[in-house]
Coordinates of C-alpha atoms and ligand atoms in Angstrom, one line a residue:
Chain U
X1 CA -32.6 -11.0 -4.0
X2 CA -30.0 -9.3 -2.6
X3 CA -27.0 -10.6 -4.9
X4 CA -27.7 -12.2 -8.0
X5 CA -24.6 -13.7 -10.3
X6 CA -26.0 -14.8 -13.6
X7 CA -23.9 -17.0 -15.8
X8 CA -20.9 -14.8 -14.9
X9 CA -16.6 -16.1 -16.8
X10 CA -13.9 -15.1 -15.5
X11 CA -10.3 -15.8 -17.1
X12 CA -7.3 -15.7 -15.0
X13 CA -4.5 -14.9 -17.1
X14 CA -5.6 -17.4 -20.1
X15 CA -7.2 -19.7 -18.2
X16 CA -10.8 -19.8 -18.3
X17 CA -11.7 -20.3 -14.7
X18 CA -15.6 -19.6 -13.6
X19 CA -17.5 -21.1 -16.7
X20 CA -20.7 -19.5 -16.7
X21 CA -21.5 -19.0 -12.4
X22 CA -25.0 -18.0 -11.5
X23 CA -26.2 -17.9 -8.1
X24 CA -28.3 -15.7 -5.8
X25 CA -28.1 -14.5 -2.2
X26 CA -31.2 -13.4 0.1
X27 CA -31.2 -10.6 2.0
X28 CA -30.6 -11.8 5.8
X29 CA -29.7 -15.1 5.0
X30 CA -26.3 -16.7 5.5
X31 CA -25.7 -19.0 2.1
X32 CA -22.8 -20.8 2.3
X33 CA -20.5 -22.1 -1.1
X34 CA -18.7 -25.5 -0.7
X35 CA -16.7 -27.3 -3.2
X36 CA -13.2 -28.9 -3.6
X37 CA -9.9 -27.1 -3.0
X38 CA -9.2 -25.0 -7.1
X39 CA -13.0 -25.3 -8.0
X40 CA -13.0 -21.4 -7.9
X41 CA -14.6 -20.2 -4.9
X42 CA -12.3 -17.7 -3.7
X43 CA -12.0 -16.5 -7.4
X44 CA -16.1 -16.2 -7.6
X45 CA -16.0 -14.0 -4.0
X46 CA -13.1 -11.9 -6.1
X47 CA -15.1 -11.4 -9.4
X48 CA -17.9 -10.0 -7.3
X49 CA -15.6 -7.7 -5.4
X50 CA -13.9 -6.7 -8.7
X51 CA -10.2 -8.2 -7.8
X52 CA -10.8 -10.5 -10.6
X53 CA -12.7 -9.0 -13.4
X54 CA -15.4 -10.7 -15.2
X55 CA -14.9 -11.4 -18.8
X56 CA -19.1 -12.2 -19.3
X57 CA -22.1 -12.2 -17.4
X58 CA -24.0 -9.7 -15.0
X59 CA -23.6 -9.6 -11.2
X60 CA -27.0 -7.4 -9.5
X61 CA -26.2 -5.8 -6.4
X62 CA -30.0 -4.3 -4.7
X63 CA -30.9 -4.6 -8.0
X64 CA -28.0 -3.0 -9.9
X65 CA -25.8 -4.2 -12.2
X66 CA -21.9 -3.8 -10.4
X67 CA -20.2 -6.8 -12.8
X68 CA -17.9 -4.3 -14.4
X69 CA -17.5 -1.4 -11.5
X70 CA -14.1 -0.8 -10.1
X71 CA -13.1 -2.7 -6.7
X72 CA -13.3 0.5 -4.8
X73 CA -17.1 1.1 -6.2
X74 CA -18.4 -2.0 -5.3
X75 CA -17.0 -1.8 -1.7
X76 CA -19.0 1.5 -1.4
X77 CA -22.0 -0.1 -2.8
X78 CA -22.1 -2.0 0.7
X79 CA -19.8 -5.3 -0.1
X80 CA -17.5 -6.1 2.5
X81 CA -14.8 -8.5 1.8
X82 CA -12.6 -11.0 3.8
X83 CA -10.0 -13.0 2.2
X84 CA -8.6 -15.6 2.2
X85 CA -5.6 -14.8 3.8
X86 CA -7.2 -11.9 6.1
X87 CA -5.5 -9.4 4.4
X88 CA -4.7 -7.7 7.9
X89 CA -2.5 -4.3 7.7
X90 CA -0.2 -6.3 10.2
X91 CA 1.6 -3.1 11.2
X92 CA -1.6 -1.7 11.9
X93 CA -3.3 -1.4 15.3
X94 CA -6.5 -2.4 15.8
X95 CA -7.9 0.9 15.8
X96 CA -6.0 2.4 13.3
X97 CA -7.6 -0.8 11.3
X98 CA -11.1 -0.2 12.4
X99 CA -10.7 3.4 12.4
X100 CA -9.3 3.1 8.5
X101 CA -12.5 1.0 7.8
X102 CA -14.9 3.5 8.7
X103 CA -15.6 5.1 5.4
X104 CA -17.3 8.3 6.8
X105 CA -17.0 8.4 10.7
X106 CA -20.6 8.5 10.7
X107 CA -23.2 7.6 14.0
X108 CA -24.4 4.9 12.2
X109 CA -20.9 3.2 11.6
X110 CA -19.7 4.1 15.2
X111 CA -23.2 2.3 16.4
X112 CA -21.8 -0.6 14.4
X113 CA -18.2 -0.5 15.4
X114 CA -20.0 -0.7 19.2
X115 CA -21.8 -3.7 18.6
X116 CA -19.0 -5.0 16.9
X117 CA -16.9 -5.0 19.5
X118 CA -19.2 -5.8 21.9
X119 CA -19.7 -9.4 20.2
X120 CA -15.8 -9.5 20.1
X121 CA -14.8 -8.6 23.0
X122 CA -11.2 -9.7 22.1
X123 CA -10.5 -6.4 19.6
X124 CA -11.5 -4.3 22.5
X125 CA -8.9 -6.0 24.7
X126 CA -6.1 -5.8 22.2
X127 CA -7.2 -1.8 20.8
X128 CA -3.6 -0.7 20.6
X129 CA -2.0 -3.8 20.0
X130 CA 0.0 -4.3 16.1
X131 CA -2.7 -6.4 14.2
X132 CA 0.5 -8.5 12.8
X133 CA 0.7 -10.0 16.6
X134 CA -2.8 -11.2 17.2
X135 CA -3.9 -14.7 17.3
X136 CA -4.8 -16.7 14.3
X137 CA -8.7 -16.2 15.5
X138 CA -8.3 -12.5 16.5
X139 CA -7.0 -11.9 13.6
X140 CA -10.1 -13.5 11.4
X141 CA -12.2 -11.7 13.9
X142 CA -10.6 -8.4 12.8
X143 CA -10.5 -9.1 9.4
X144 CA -14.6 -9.4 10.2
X145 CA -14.8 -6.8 12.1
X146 CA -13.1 -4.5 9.1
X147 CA -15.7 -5.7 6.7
X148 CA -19.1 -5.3 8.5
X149 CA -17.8 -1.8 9.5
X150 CA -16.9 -0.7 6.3
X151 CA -20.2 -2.0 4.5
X152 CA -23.4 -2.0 5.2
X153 CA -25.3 -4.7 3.2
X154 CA -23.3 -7.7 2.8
X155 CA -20.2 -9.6 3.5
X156 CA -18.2 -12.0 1.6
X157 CA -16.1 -14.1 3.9
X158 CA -13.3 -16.6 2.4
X159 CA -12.6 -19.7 4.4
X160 CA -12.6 -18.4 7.6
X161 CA -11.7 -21.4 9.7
X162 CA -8.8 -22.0 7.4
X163 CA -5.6 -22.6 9.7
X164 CA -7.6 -22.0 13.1
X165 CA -7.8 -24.4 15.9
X166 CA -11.2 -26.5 16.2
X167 CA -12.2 -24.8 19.2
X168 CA -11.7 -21.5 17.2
X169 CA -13.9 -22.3 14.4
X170 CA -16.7 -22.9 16.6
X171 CA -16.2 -19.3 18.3
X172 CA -15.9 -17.7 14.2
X173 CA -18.8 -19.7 13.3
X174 CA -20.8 -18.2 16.1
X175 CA -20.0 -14.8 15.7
X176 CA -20.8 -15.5 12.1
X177 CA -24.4 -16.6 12.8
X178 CA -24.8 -13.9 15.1
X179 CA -23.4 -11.1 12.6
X180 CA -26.6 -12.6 10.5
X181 CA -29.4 -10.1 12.7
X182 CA -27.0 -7.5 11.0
X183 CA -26.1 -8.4 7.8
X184 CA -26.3 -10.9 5.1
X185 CA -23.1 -13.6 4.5
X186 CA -21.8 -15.2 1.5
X187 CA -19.6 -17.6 3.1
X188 CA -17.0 -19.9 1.6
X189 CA -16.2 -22.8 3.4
X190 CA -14.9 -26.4 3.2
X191 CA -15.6 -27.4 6.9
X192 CA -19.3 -28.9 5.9
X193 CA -20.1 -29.6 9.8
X194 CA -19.4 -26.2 11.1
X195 CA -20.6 -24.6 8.1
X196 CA -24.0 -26.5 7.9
X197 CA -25.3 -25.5 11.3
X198 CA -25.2 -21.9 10.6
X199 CA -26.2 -21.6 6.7
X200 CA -29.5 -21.8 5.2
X201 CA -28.8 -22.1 1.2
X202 CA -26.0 -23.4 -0.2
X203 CA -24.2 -23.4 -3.5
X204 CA -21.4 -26.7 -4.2
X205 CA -19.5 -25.9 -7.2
X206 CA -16.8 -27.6 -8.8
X207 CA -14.6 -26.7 -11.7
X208 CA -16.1 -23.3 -12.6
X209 CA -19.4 -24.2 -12.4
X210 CA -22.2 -24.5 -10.0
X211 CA -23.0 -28.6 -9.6
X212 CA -25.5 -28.2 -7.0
X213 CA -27.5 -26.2 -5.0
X214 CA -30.6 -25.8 -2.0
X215 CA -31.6 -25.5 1.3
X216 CA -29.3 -26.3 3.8
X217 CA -31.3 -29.1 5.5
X218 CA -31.9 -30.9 2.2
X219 CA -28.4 -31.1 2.3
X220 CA -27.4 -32.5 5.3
X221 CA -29.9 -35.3 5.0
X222 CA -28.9 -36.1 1.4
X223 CA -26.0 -38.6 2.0
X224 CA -25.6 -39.5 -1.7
X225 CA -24.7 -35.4 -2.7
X226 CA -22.6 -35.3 0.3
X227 CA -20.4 -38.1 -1.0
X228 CA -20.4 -37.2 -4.3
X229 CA -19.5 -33.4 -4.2
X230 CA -18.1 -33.2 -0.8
X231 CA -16.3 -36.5 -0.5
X232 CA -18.1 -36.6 3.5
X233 CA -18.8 -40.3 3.9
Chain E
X1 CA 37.6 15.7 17.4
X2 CA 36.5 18.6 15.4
X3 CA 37.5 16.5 12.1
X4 CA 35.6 13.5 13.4
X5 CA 32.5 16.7 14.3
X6 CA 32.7 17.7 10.6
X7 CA 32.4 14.9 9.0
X8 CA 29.3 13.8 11.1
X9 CA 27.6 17.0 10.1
X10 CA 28.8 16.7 6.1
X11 CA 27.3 13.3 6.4
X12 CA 24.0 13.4 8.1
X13 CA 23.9 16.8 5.8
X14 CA 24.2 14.5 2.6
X15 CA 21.9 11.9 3.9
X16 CA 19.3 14.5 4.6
X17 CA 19.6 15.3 0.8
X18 CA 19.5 11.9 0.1
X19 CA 16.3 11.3 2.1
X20 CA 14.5 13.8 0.2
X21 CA 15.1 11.9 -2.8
X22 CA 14.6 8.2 -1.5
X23 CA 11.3 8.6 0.9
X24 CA 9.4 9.3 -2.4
X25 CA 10.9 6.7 -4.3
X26 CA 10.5 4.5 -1.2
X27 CA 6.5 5.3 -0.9
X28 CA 5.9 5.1 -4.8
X29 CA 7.7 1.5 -5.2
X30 CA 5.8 0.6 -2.1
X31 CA 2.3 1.5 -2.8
X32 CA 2.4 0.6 -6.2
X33 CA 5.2 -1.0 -7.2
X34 CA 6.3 1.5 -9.3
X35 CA 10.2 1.8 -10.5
X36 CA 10.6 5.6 -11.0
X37 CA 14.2 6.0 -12.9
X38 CA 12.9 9.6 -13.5
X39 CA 13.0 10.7 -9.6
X40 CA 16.4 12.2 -10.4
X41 CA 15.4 14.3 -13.1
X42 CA 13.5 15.8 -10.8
X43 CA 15.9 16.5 -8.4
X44 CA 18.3 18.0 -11.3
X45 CA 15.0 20.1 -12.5
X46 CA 14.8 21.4 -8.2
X47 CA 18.8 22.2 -8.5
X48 CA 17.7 24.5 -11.4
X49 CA 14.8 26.1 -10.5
X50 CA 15.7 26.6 -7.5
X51 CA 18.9 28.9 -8.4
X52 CA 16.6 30.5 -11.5
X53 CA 14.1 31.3 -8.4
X54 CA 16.9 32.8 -5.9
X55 CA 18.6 34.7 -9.2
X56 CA 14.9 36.3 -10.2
X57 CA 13.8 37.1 -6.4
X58 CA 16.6 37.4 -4.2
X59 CA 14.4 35.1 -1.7
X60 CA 15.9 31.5 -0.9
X61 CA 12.8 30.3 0.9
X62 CA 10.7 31.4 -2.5
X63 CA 13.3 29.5 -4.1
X64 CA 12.6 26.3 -2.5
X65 CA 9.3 26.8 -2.6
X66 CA 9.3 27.4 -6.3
X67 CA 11.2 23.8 -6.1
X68 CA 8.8 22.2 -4.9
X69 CA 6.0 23.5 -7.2
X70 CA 8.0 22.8 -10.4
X71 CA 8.9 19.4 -9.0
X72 CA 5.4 18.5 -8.4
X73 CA 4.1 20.2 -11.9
X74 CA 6.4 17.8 -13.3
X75 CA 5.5 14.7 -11.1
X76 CA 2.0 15.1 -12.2
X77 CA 2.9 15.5 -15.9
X78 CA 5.2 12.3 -15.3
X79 CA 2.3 10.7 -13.4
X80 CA -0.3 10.8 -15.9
X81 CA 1.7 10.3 -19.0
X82 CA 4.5 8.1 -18.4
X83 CA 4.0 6.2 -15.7
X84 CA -0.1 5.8 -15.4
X85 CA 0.0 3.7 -19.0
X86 CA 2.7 1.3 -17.9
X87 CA 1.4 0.3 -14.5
X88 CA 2.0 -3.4 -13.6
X89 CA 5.0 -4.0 -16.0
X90 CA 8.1 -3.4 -14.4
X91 CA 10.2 -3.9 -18.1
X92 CA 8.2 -0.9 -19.6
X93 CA 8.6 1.2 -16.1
X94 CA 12.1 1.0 -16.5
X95 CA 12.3 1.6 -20.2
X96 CA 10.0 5.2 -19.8
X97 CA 11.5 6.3 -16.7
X98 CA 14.9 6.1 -17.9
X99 CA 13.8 7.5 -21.0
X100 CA 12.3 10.2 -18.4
X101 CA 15.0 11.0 -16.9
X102 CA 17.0 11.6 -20.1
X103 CA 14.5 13.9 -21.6
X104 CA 14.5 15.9 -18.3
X105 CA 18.5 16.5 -18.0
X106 CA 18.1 17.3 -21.6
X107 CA 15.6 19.7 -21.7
X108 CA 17.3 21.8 -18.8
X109 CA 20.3 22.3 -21.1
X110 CA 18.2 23.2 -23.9
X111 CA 16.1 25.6 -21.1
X112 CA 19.7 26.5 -19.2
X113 CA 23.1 25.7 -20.2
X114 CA 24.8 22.7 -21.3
X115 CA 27.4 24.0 -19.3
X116 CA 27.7 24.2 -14.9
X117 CA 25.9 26.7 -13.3
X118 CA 27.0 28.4 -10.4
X119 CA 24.5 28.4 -7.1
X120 CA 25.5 30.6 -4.5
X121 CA 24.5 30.1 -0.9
X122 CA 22.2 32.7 0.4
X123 CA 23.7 35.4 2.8
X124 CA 22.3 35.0 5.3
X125 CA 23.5 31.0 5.7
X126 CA 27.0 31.6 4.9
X127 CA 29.8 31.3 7.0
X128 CA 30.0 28.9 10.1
X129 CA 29.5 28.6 13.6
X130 CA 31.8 28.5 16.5
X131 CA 31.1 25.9 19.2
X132 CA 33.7 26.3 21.7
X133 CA 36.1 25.7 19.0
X134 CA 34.3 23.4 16.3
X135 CA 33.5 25.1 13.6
X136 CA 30.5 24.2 12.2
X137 CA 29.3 25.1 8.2
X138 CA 25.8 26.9 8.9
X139 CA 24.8 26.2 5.3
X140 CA 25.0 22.5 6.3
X141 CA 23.3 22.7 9.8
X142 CA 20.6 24.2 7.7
X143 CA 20.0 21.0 5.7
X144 CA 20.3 19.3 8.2
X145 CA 17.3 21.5 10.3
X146 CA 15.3 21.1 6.9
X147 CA 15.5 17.2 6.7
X148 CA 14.1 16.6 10.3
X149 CA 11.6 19.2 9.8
X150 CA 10.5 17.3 6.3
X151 CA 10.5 14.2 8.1
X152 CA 8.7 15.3 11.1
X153 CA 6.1 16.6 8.4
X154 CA 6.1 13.3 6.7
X155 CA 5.9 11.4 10.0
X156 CA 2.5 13.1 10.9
X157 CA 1.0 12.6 7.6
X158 CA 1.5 9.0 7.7
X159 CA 0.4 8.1 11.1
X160 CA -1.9 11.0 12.0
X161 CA -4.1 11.7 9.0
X162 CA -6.4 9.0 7.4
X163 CA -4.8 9.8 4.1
X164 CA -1.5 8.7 5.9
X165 CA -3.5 5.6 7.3
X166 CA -4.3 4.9 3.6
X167 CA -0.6 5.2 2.1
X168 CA 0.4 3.0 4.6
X169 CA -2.0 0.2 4.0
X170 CA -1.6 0.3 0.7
X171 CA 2.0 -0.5 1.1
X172 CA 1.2 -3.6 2.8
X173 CA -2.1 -4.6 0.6
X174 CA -3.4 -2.6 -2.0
X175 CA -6.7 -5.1 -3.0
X176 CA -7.8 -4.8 0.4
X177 CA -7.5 -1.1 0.3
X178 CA -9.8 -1.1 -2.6
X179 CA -12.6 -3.7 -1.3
X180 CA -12.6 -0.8 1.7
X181 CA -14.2 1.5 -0.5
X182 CA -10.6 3.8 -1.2
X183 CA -9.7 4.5 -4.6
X184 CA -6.3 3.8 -4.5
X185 CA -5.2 5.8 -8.0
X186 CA -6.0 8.9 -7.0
X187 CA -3.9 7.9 -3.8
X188 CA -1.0 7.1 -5.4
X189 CA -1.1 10.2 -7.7
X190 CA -1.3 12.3 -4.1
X191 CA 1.9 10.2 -3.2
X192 CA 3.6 10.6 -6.5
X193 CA 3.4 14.2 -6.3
X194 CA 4.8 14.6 -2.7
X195 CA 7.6 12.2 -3.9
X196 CA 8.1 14.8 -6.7
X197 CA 8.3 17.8 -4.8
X198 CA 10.3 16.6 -1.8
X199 CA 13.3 15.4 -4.3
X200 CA 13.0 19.3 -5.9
X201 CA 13.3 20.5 -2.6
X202 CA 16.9 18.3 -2.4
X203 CA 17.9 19.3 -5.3
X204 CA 17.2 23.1 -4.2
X205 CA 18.9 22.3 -1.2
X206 CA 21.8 20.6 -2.7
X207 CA 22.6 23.3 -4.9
X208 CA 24.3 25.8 -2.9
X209 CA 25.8 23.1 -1.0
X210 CA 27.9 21.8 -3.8
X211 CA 28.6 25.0 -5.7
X212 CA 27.5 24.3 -9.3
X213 CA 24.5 22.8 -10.5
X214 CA 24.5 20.4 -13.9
X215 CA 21.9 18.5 -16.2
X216 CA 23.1 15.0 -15.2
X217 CA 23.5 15.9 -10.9
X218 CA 20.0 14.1 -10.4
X219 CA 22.3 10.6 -11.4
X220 CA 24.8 10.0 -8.5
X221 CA 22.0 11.1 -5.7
X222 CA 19.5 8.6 -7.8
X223 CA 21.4 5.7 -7.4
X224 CA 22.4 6.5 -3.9
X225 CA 18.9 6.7 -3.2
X226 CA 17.8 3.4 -4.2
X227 CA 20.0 1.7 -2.5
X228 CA 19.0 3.8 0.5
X229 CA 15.5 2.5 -0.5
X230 CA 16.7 -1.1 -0.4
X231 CA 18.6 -0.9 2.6
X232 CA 15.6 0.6 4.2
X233 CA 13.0 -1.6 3.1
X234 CA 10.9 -0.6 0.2
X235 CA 7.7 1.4 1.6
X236 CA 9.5 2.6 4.6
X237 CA 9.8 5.6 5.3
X238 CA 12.0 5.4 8.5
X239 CA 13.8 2.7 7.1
X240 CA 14.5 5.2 4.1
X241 CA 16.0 7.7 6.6
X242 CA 18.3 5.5 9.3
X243 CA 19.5 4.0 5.7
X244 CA 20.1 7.4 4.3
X245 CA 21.5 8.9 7.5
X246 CA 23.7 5.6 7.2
X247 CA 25.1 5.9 3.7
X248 CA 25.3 9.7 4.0
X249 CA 27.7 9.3 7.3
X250 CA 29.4 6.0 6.0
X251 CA 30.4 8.1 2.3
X252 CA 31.5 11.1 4.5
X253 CA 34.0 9.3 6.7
X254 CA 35.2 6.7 4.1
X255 CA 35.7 9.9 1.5
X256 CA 38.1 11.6 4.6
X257 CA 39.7 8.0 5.4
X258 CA 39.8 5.6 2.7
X259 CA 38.4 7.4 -0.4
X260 CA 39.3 4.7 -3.1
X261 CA 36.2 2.7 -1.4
X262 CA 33.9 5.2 -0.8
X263 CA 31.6 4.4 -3.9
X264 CA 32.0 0.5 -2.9
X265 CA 31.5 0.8 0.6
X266 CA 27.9 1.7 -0.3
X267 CA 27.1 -1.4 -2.6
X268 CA 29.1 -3.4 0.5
X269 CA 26.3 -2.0 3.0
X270 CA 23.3 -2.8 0.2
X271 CA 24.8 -6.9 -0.1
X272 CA 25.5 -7.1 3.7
X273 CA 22.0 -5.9 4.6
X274 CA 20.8 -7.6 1.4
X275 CA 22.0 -11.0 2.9
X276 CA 21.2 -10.3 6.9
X277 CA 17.6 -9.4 6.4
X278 CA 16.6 -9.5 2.5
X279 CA 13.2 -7.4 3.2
X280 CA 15.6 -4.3 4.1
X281 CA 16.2 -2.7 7.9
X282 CA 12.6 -2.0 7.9
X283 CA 11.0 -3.9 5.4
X284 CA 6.9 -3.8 5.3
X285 CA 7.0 -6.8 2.7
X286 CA 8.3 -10.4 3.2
Ligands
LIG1 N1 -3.4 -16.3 -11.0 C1 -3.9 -17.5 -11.5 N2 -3.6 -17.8 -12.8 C2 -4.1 -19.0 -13.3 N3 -4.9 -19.8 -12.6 C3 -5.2 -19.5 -11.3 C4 -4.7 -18.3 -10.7 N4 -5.1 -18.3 -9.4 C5 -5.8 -19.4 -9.3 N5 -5.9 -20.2 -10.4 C6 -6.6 -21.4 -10.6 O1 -8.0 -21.1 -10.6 C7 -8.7 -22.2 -10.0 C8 -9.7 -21.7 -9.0 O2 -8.9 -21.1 -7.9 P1 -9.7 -20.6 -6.6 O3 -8.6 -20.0 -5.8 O4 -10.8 -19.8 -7.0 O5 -10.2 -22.0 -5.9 P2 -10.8 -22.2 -4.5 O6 -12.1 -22.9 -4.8 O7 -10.9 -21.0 -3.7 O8 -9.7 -23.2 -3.9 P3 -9.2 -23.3 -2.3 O9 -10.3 -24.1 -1.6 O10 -8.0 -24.1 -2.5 O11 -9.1 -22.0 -1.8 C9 -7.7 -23.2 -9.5 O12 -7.6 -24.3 -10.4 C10 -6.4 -22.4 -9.5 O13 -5.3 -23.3 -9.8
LIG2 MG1 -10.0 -20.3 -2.1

C-alpha cells in the first residue's frame, strides 16, 4: 500500500470532525472518495497533507509513519496537493508557477514538466500569461500540473470538477486517468458518473467516518448503496 | 518653480525614508500576517548606530552598513523571541510589539542619551547643487539615489530569485507554499530580517537629514508607514512605494501650503483609498 490512514481524528477548532478515518491507497491506482457536501473529505485530504493536524491515529506514507510531520515534510515525501479552491498564485505566470514547483530543477522533474505539458497543451499556450486570468479548467489544469511536478509519488486532488463546465470535467477527468501511468490519485469528488469511469476503489464517507467502501464496479452496479449514500436514483 | 522643484525632492526624499520602513512591514504582514509595532524601534536603533558608527570611523557608508547589521541582529532577536511565540494571534502581536518598541527607545537612552543627539551630514554630501538656477540639497538627492537603488535591489529579489518567487507566493497562500515542499518559517525569518535591516538603513539615512536623532523618532515614520502599507496594499511591495512616494510628496507640499492639514491629509488619503479600492492601490489580497 502506498497510503494507509488507520483510524486517524481530527478536531477543527473543538469540533471533532474525522472520527476514527482508516483507508488505504494502491500504488498506481486512482481511488476515488465520495460522500455528502461537510462529511469531511477535503478535511481528510488536509490531515494527510498536514493543513489540518491529526489529533489520533497513524497515516503510512511507503511505509512510513508522516501523521504528525510538518506540511512542508510531507510534500517532500512525494504528496502533491490540489485544493479545493486551486490555490493558484494568481499573480503568478505559469512558469514562474511551474518553475516555483520544481523543488530541485532536476532532469527527472524537467522530464516531467515535459510530459506534463505535453498532455496539457493549454499551459504551454498560456506560459507567460498571469495564472489569475486563465480559465476555470486551465486553471485546475495548472493547479495539476503544480502538484505532479512537485511530487513524485502521489497526488491528492480536491473536487476538481467543482465550478467547471460539463464539457470541462470530461477533459480534467481524462487528463486525470491519463496522469494514472505516472502517478497514483486520491481523488475527491461528488460527480459519481465522471468519477466512476476513471477510479478503481472507492471510499464513501459520511460524517467523519468511512460508511462504505470497494471496487469501483461493485459500485456502480449496486443501486441500493448508490441511493443510500450518494442520493443517485 | 524652484519652490515647487524643492518640495518635490524634500518629498520623494521623505518617502524614500518612508519606504525603507514600510516595504518590510508590508512583506512581514503579508506573508505572515504579522503586526510588527516594533519596526520603529528599529528604525530609531538605525538613527543611533548609525551616528555612533560615523562618530567611531569617520566612514558614512560603514555607517549605514553598520545600520543594517544592528537592525538585522535585532530583527532576529525580535524574530525568535517576540514574535515567533505569538504567531497567529493578532491581540498578543500587538501587545509584544508595542511592548517592543518601548523597550527599544528605552534602552537607547539608557545605551545613549535621554537627551537629542546631533547627526551631522557627511562632508562630502553637504551643500547643494546648482541646476541652472534650482538649487538642489545633495544630502537629499542622495536618499533619494539610495531608495531606488534599494528598490531596484528588492525588485530583483522578488521576481528574479526563487527565494523571491517564494516570498511572493506566500503572500498570496501560505498552505500551498508548504504542501510544495517550502518551509515557510525559515522564509519568513529571511524576510523579517531584511525588513529589519532596510528600516536601520532609514533611520541611518534619516539621521543627518533631520539634524538630531531621539529615542522615540522611530514613532512618527511608524505610523506613516502603515498607512503607506494600507494604502499600498498589504504584501506589496510596489504598492508600498507609489503609496510612500505619495504621502512623502502630499506631506511636503501640504507642510509648505496648508500646514494645519498636513498630519490629516494623510489619514484623508488612507479613508479615500480605503473606500475606492479597500484591498489597497495594489492589494495581493481580496
Ligand atoms: N474551520 C472549521 N471549524 C469548524 N468546523 C469546520 C471548519 N471547517 C470545516 N468544518 C466542518 O467540518 C466538516 C467537514 O468539512 P469538509 O470541508 O472536510 O467537508 P467536505 O466533505 O469536503 O465538504 P464539501 O463537499 O462541501 O467540500 C463540515 O461539517 C464543516 O462544516
Ligand atoms: Mg470539500
Amino acid at each position: 500500500m502506498l497510503l494507509q490512514l488507520d483510524q486517524v481524528e481530527t478536531y477543527l477548532d473543538q469540533f471533532h470532525i474525522l472520527q476514527g478515518v482508516s483507508m488505504e491507497v494502491k500504488k498506481g491506482s486512482i481511488t476515488v472518495l465520495f460522500g455528502r457536501n461537510g462529511a469531511g473529505k477535503t478535511t481528510t485530504l488536509r490531515s494527510i497533507m498536514g493543513l489540518s493536524p491529526i489529533r489520533h491515529g497513524n497515516i503510512r506514507y511507503q511505509g512510513e509513519e508522516i501523521g504528525q510531520l510538518p506540511t512542508y515534510m510531507v510534500a517532500r515525501k512525494g504528496i502533491g496537493y490540489v485544493p479545493e479552491n486551486q490555490g493558484i498564485f494568481t499573480d503568478f505566470t505559469v512558469e514562474e508557477t511551474l518553475r516555483l514547483a520544481m523543488q530541485k530543477g532536476s532532469d527527472e522533474e524537467k522530464e516531467k514538466m515535459a510530459w506534463m505539458l505535453d498532455l496539457f497543451p493549454d499551459l504551454k499556450l498560456y506560459w507567460k500569461k498571469q495564472s489569475g486570468h486563465l480559465s476555470g479548467g486551465q486553471k485546475q489544469m495548472l493547479a495539476i500540473a503544480r502538484a505532479y511536478v512537485n511530487s513524485n509519488g502521489l497526488l491528492l486532488i480536491d473536487e476538481p470538477s467543482k465550478g467547471l463546465a460539463p464539457i470541462m470535467v470530461e477533459k480534467v477527468m481524462m487528463h486525470i486517468e491519463q496522469m494514472k501511468q505516472k502517478t497514483t490519485v486520491l481523488l475527491v469528488e461528488q460527480n459519481f458518473f465522471m468519477a466512476s469511469r476513471i477510479g478503481e476503489h472507492f471510499y464513501i464517507m459520511d460524517e467523519g467516518k468511512i460508511v462504505h467502501s470497494g471496487q469501483m464496479h461493485e459500485l456502480t452496479d449496486d443501486e441500493e448503496a448508490k441511493q443510500k449514500y450518494l442520493g443517485i436514483a | 518653480m524652484d519652490v515647487i522643484i524643492n518640495l518635490l525632492v524634500n518629498g520623494l526624499a521623505t518617502g524614500m525614508l518612508i519606504f525603507l520602513l514600510a516595504a518590510g512591514l508590508t512583506l512581514i504582514f503579508g506573508l505572515m500576517s504579522v503586526l510588527n509595532f516594533a519596526h520603529g524601534g528599529l528604525f530609531a536603533w538605525g538613527a543611533f548606530g548609525g551616528v555612533w558608527i560615523f562618530g567611531l570611523t569617520g566612514s558614512f557608508l560603514l555607517s549605514m552598513a553598520g545600520a543594517i547589521v544592528i537592525g538585522m541582529l535585532i530583527g532576529l532577536i525580535l524574530e525568535r523571541f517576540l514574535i515567533r511565540p505569538v504567531y497567529g494571534d493578532h491581540i498578543q502581536q500587538l501587545l509584544v510589539t508595542l511592548g517592543g518598541m518601548l523597550v527599544l527607545s528605552e534602552l537607547l537612552k539608557v545605551f545613549w542619551s535621554p537627551n537629542p543627539i546631533p547627526a551631522a551630514v557627511p562632508s562630502y554630501l553637504q551643500g547643494s547643487f546648482d541646476f541652472g538656477g534650482i538649487i538642489l540639497i545633495k544630502y537629499r538627492l542622495f536618499v533619494i539615489l539610495v531608495g531606488v537603488l534599494i528598490y531596484i535591489a528588492l525588485h530583483l529579489l522578488l521576481t528574479k530569485t526563487r527565494l523571491g518567487l517564494i516570498v511572493r507566493a506566500g503572500v498570496i497562500d501560505k498552505e500551498m507554499v508548504q504542501a510544495l515542499g517550502i518551509n515557510i518559517k525559515q522564509v519568513f525569518t529571511f524576510v523579517f530580517l531584511l525588513g529589519a535591516g532596510m528600516a536601520a538603513l532609514g533611520g541611518s539615512l534619516l539621521a543627518p537629514y533631520s539634524g538630531v536623532i531621539f529615542a522615540e523618532m522611530g514613532m512618527q515614520y511608524a505610523i506613516l508607514a502603515f498607512i503607506v502599507v494600507i494604502i499600498g496594499g498589504m504584501g506589496s511591495v510596489p504598492g508600498s512605494a507609489v503609496a510612500a512616494l505619495l504621502v512623502g510628496v502630499l506631506g511636503s507640499f501640504m507642510a509648505y501650503f496648508v500646514p494645519e492639514l498636513s498630519l490629516a491629509v494623510n489619514m484623508l488619503l488612507m479613508l479615500f483609498v480605503l473606500l475606492v479600492k479597500p484591498s489597497g492601490l495594489f492589494g495581493a489580497k481580496g
